[in-house]
PDB file of C-alpha atoms in Angstrom:
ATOM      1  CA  UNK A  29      76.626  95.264  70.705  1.00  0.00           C
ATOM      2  CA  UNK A  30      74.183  93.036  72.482  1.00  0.00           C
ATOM      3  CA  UNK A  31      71.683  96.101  72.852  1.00  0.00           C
ATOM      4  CA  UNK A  32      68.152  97.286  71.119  1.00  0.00           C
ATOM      5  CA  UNK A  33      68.930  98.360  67.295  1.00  0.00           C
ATOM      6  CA  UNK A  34      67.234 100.462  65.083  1.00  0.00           C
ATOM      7  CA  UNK A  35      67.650 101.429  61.727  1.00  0.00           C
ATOM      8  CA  UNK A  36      67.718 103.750  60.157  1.00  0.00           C
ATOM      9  CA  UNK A  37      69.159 106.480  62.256  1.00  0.00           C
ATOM     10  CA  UNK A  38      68.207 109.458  60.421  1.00  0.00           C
ATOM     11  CA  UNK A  39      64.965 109.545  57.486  1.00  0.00           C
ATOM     12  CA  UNK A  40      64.468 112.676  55.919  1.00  0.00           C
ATOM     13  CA  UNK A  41      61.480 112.202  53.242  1.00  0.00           C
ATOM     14  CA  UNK A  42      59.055 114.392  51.218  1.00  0.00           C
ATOM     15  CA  UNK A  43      55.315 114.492  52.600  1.00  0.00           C
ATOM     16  CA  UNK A  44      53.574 111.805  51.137  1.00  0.00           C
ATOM     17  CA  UNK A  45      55.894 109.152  50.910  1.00  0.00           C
ATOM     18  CA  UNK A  46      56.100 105.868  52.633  1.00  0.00           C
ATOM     19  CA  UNK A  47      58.840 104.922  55.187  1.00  0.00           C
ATOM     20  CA  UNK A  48      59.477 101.814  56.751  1.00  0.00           C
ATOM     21  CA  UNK A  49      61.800 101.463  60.326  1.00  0.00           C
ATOM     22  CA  UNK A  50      62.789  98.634  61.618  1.00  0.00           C
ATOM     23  CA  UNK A  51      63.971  98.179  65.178  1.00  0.00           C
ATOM     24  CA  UNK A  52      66.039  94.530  66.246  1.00  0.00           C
ATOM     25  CA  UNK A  53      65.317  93.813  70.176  1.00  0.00           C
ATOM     26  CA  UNK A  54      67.987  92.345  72.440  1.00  0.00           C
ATOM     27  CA  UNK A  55      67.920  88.576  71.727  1.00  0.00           C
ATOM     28  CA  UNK A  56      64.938  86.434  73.585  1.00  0.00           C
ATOM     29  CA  UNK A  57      62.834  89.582  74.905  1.00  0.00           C
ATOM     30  CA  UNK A  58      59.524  88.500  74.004  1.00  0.00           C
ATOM     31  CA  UNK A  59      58.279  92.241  74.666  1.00  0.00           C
ATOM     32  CA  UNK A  60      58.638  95.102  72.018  1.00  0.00           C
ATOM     33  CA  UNK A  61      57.379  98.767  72.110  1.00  0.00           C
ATOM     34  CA  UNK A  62      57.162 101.382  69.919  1.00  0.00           C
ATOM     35  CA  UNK A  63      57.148 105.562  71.297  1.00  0.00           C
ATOM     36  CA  UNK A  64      57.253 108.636  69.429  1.00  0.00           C
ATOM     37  CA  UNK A  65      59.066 111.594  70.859  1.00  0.00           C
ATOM     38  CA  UNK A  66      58.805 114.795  69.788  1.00  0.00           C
ATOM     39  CA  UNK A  67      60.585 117.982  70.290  1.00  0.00           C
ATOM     40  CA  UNK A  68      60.415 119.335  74.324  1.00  0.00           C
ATOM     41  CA  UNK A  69      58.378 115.900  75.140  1.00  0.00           C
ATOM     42  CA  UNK A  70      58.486 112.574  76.645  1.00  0.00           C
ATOM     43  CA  UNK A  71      58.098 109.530  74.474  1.00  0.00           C
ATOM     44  CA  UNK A  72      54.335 108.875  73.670  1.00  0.00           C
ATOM     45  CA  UNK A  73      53.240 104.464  73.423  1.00  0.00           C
ATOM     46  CA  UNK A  74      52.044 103.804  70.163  1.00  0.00           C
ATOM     47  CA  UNK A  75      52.103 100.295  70.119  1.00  0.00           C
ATOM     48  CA  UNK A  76      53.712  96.901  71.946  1.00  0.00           C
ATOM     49  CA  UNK A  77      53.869  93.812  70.979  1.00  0.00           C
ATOM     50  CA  UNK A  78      54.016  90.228  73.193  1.00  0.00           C
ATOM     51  CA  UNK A  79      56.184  87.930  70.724  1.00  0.00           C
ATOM     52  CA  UNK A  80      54.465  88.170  67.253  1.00  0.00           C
ATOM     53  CA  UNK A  81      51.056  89.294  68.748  1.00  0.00           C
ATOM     54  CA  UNK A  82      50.490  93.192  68.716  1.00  0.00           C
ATOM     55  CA  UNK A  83      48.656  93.034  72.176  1.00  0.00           C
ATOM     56  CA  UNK A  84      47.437  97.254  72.166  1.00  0.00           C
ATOM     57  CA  UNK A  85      47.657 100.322  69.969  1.00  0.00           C
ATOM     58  CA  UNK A  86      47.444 104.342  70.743  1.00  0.00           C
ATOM     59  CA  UNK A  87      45.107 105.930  69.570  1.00  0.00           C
ATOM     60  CA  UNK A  88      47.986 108.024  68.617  1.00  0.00           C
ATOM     61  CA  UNK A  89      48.264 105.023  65.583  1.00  0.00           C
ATOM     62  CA  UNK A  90      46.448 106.170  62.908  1.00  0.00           C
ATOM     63  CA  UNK A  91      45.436 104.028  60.155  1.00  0.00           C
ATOM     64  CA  UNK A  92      48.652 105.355  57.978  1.00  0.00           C
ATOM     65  CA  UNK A  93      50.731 103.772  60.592  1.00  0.00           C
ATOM     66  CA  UNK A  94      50.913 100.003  60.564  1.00  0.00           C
ATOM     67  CA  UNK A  95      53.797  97.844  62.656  1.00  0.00           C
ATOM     68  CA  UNK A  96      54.481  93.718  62.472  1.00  0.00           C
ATOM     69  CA  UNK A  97      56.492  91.693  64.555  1.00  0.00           C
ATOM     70  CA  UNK A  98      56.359  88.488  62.108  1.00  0.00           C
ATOM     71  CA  UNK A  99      58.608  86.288  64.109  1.00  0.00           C
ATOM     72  CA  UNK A 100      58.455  87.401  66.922  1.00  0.00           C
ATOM     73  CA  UNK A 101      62.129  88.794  66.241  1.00  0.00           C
ATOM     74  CA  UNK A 102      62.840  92.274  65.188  1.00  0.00           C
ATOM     75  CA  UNK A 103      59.984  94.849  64.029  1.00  0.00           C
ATOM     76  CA  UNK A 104      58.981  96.859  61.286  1.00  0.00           C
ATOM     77  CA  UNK A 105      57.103 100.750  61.988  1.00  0.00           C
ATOM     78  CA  UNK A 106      55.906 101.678  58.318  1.00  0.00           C
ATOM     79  CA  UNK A 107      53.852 105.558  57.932  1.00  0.00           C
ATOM     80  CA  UNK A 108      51.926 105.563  54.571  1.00  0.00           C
ATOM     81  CA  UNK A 109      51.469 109.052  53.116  1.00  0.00           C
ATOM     82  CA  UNK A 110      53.856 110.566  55.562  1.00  0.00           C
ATOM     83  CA  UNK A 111      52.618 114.025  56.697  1.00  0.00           C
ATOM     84  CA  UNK A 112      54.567 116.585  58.095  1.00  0.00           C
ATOM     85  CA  UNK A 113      53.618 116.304  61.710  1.00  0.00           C
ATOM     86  CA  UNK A 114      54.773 112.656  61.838  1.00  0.00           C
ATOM     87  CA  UNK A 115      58.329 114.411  62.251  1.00  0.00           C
ATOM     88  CA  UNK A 116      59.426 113.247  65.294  1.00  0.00           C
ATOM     89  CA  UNK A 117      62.535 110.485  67.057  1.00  0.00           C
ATOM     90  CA  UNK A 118      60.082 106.812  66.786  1.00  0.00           C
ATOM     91  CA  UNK A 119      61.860 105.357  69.617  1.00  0.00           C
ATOM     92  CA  UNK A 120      61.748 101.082  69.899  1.00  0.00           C
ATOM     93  CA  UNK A 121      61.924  99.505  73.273  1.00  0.00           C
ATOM     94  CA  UNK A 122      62.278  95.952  74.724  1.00  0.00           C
ATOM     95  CA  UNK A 123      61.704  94.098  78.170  1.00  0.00           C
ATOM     96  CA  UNK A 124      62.633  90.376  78.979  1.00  0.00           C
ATOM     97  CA  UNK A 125      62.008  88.328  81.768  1.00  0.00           C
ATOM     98  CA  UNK A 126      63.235  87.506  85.096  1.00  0.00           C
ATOM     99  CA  UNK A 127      65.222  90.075  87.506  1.00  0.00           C
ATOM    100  CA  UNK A 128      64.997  92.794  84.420  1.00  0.00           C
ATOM    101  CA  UNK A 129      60.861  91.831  83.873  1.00  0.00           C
ATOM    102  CA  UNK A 130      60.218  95.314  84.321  1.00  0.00           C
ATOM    103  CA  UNK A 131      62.620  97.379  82.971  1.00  0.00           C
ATOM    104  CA  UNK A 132      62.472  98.849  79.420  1.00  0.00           C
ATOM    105  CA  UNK A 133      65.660  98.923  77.357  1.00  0.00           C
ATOM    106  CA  UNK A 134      65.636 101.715  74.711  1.00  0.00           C
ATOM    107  CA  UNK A 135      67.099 102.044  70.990  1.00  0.00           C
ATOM    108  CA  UNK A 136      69.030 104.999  69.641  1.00  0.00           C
ATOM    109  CA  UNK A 137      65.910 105.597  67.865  1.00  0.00           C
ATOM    110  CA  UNK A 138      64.735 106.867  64.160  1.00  0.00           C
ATOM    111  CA  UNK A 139      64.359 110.233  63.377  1.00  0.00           C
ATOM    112  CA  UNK A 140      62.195 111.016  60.660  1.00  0.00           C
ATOM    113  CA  UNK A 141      61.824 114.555  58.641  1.00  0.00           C
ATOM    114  CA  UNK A 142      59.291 114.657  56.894  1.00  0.00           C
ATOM    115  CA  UNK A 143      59.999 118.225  54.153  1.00  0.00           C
TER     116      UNK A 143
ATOM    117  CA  UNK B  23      43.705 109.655  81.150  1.00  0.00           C
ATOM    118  CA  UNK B  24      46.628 109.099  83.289  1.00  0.00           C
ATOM    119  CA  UNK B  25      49.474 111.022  83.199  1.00  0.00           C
ATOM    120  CA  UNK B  26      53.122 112.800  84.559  1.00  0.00           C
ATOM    121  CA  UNK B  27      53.820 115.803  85.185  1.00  0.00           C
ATOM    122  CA  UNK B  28      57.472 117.229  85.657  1.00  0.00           C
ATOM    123  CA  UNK B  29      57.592 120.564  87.028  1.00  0.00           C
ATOM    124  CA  UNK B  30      60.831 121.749  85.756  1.00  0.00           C
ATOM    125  CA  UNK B  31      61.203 122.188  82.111  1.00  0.00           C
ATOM    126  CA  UNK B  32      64.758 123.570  82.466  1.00  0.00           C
ATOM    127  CA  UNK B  33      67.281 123.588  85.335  1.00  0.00           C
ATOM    128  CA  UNK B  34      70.726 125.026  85.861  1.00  0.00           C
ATOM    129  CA  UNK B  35      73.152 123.799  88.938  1.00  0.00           C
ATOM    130  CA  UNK B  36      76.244 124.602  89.532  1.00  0.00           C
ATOM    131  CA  UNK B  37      79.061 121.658  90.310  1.00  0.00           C
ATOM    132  CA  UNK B  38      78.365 120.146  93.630  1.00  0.00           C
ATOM    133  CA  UNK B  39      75.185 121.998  94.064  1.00  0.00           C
ATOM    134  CA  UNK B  40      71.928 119.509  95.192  1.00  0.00           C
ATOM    135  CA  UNK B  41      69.747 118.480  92.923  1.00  0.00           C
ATOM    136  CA  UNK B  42      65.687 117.463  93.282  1.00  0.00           C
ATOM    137  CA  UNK B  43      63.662 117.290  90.564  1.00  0.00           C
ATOM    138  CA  UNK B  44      59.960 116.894  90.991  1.00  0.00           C
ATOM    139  CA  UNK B  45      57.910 114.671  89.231  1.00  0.00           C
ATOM    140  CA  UNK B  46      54.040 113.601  89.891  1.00  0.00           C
ATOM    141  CA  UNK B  47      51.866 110.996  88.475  1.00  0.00           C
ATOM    142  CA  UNK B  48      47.856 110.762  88.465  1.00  0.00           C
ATOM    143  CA  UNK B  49      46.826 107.248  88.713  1.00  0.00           C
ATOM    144  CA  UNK B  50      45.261 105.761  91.949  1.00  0.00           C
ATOM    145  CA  UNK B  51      45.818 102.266  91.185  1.00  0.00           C
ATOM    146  CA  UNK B  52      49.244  99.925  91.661  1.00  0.00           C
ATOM    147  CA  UNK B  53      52.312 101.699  89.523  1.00  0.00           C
ATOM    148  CA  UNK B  54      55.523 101.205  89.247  1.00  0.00           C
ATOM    149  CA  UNK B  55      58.130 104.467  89.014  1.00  0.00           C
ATOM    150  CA  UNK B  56      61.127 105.113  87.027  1.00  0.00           C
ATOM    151  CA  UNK B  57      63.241 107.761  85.931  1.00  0.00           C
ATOM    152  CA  UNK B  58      65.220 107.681  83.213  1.00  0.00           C
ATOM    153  CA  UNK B  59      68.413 109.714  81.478  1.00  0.00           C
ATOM    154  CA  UNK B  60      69.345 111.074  78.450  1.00  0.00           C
ATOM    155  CA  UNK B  61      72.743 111.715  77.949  1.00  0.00           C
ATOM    156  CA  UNK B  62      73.563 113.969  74.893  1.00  0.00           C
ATOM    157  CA  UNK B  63      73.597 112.311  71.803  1.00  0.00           C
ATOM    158  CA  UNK B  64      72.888 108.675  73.531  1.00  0.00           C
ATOM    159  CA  UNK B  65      69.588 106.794  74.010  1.00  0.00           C
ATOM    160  CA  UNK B  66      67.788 106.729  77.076  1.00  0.00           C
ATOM    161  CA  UNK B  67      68.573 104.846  80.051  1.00  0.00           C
ATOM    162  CA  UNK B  68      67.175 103.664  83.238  1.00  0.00           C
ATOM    163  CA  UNK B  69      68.239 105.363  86.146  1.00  0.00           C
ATOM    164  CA  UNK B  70      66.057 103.755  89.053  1.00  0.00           C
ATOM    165  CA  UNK B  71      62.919 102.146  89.198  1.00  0.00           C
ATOM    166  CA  UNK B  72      60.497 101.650  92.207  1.00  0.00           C
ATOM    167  CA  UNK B  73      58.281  98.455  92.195  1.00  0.00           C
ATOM    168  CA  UNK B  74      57.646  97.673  95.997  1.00  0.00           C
ATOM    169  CA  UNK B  75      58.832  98.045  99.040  1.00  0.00           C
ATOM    170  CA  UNK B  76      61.430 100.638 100.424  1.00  0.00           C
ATOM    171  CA  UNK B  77      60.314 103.931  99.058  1.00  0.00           C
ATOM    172  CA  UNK B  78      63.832 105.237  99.126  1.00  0.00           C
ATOM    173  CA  UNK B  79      65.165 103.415  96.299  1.00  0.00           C
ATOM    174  CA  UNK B  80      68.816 104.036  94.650  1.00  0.00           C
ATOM    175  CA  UNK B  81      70.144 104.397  91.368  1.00  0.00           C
ATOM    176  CA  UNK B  82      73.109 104.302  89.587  1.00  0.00           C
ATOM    177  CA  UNK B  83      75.744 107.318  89.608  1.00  0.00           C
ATOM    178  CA  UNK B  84      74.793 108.896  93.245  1.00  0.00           C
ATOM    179  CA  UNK B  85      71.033 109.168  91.973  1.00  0.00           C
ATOM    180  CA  UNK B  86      68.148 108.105  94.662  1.00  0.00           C
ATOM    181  CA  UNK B  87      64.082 108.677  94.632  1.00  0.00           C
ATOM    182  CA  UNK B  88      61.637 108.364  96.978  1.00  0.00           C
ATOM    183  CA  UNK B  89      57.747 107.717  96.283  1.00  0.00           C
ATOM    184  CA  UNK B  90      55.557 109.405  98.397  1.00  0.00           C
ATOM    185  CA  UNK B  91      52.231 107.881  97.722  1.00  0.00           C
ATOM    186  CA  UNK B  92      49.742 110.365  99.352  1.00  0.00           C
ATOM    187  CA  UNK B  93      51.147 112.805  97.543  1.00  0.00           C
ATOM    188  CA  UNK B  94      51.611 110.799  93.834  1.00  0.00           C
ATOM    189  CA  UNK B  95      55.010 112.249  94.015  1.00  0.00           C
ATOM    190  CA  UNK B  96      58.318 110.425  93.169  1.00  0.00           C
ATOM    191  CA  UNK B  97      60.921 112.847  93.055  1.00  0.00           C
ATOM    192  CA  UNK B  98      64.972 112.421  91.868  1.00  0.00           C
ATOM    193  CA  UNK B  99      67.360 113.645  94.245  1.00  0.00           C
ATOM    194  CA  UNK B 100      70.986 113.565  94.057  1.00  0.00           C
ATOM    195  CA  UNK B 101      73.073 115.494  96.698  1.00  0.00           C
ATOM    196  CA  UNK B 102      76.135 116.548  94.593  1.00  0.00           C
ATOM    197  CA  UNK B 103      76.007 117.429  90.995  1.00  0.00           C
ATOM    198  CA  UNK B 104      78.604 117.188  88.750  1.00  0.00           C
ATOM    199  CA  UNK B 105      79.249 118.675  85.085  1.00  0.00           C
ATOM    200  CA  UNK B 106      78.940 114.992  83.630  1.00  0.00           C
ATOM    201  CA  UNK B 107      75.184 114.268  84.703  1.00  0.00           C
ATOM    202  CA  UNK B 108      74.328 117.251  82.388  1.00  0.00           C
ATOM    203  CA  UNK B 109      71.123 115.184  80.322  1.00  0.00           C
ATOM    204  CA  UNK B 110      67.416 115.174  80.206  1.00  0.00           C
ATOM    205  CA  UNK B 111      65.834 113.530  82.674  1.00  0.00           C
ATOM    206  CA  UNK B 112      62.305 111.515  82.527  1.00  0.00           C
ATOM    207  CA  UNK B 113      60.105 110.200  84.994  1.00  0.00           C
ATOM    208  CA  UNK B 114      57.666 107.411  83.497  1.00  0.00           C
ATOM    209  CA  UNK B 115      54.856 104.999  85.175  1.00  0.00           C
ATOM    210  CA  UNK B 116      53.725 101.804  84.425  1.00  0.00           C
ATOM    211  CA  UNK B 117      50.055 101.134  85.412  1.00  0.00           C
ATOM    212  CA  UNK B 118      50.612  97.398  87.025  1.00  0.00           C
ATOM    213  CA  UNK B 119      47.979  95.997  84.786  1.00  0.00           C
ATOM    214  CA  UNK B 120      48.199  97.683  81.399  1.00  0.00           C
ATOM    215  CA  UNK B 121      50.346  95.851  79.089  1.00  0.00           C
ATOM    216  CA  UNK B 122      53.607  97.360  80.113  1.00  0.00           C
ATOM    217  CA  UNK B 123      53.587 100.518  78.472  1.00  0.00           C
ATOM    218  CA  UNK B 124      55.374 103.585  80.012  1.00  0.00           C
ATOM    219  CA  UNK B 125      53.517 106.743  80.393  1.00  0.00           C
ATOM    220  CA  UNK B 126      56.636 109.888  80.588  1.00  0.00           C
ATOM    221  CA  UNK B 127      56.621 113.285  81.854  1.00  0.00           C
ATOM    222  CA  UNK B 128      57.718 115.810  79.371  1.00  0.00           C
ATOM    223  CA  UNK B 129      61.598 115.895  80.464  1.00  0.00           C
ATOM    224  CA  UNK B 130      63.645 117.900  82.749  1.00  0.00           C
ATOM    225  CA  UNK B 131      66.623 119.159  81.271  1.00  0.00           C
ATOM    226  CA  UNK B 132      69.548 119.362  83.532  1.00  0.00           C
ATOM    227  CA  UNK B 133      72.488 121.495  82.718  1.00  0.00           C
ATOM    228  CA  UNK B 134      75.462 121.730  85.285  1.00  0.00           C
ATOM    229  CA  UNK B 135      78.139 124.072  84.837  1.00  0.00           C
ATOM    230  CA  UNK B 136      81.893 123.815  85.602  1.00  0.00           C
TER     231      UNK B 136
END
């Protein structure tokens, strides 16, 4: 599968806890995004990144939210002190150059419980 | 703050019935338009996208749009329906100089019966 991977699928965790996700981008797309979608919405940006350098957060990124791209490879999304609102699908998205420069590929995306 | 608007939360069609979904934007500047599905159980995928040119632009599986800039619109069309394009649908913009980021509607959910 030469697609956008995420992992884990499912995260079910008790409030307070950390949680890490990590999301793998189809190979040489130098651009990686990070949504949240919750129930009855569209995805909501949190964050993108251009190779290693994360180029603009939401405001929707709180401080308990951080997210690396150390590589410039795959991703980590990690939520300190998870709260129960942070339930929600965190959905990771990548774009490459050339004829597909503007189109977004999306993961199957994380979805987190938070009990 | 720029944003989408879809104006059906729900729909229900019949097979072979026509299909529009609305969807408008509020952003004066250069955007680009897409629409994207959700299948059950599968990610989303892109349907269409409008950069430049031809306002009538055409998808995969039957699907067209056409952006009507005086009116911010960019509505889905597809003239026959059938029982497998039962998914969510979501219109997004992309402001031409902001980073690349996608701003969605809320979702249209489409459910065609039999």
């Amino acid at each position: 599968d030469t697609g956008v991977s995420q992992d884990p699928r499912h995260k079910i965790t008790k409030r307070g806890q950390n949680v890490t996700f990590r999301c793998d981008p189809i190979s040489e797309h130098n651009r990686l995004y990070w949504y949240r979608q919750t129930l009855g919405q569209g995805p909501e940006f949190l964050t993108y990144f251009q190779n290693e350098a994360q180029l603009e957060k939401s405001r929707l990124l709180s401080d308990r939210f951080s997210a690396e791209r150390p590589k410039g490879s795959f991703s980590t999304l990690e939520i300190q002190r998870t709260e129960q609102g942070d339930s929600a699908m965190y959905l990771c998205a990548t774009r490459g150059g050339g004829a597909l420069y503007n189109e977004q590929f999306f993961g199957p995306g994380t979805r987190l419980t938070v009990l | 703050a720029q944003s989408v608007s879809q104006h059906n939360h729900h729909v229900i069609l019949s097979e072979a019935a026509s299909l529009e979904l609305g969807c408008n934007y509020s952003y004066g500047g250069t955007v680009n338009l897409f629409w994207y599905v959700q299948y059950p159980g599968q990610h989303l995928q892109l349907l269409l996208k409008y950069f430049s040119g031809d306002p009538l632009v055409k998808g995969i599986k039957g699907f067209e749009a056409e952006f009507i800039k005086s009116k911010f619109s960019f509505n889905l069309r597809k003239p026959s329906v059938q029982w497998s394009d039962t998914a969510e649908y979501f219109c997004a913009v992309k402001n031409y100089n902001q980073g690349g980021k996608l701003i969605f509607g809320q979702g249209t959910e489409l459910s065609v019966k039999p």
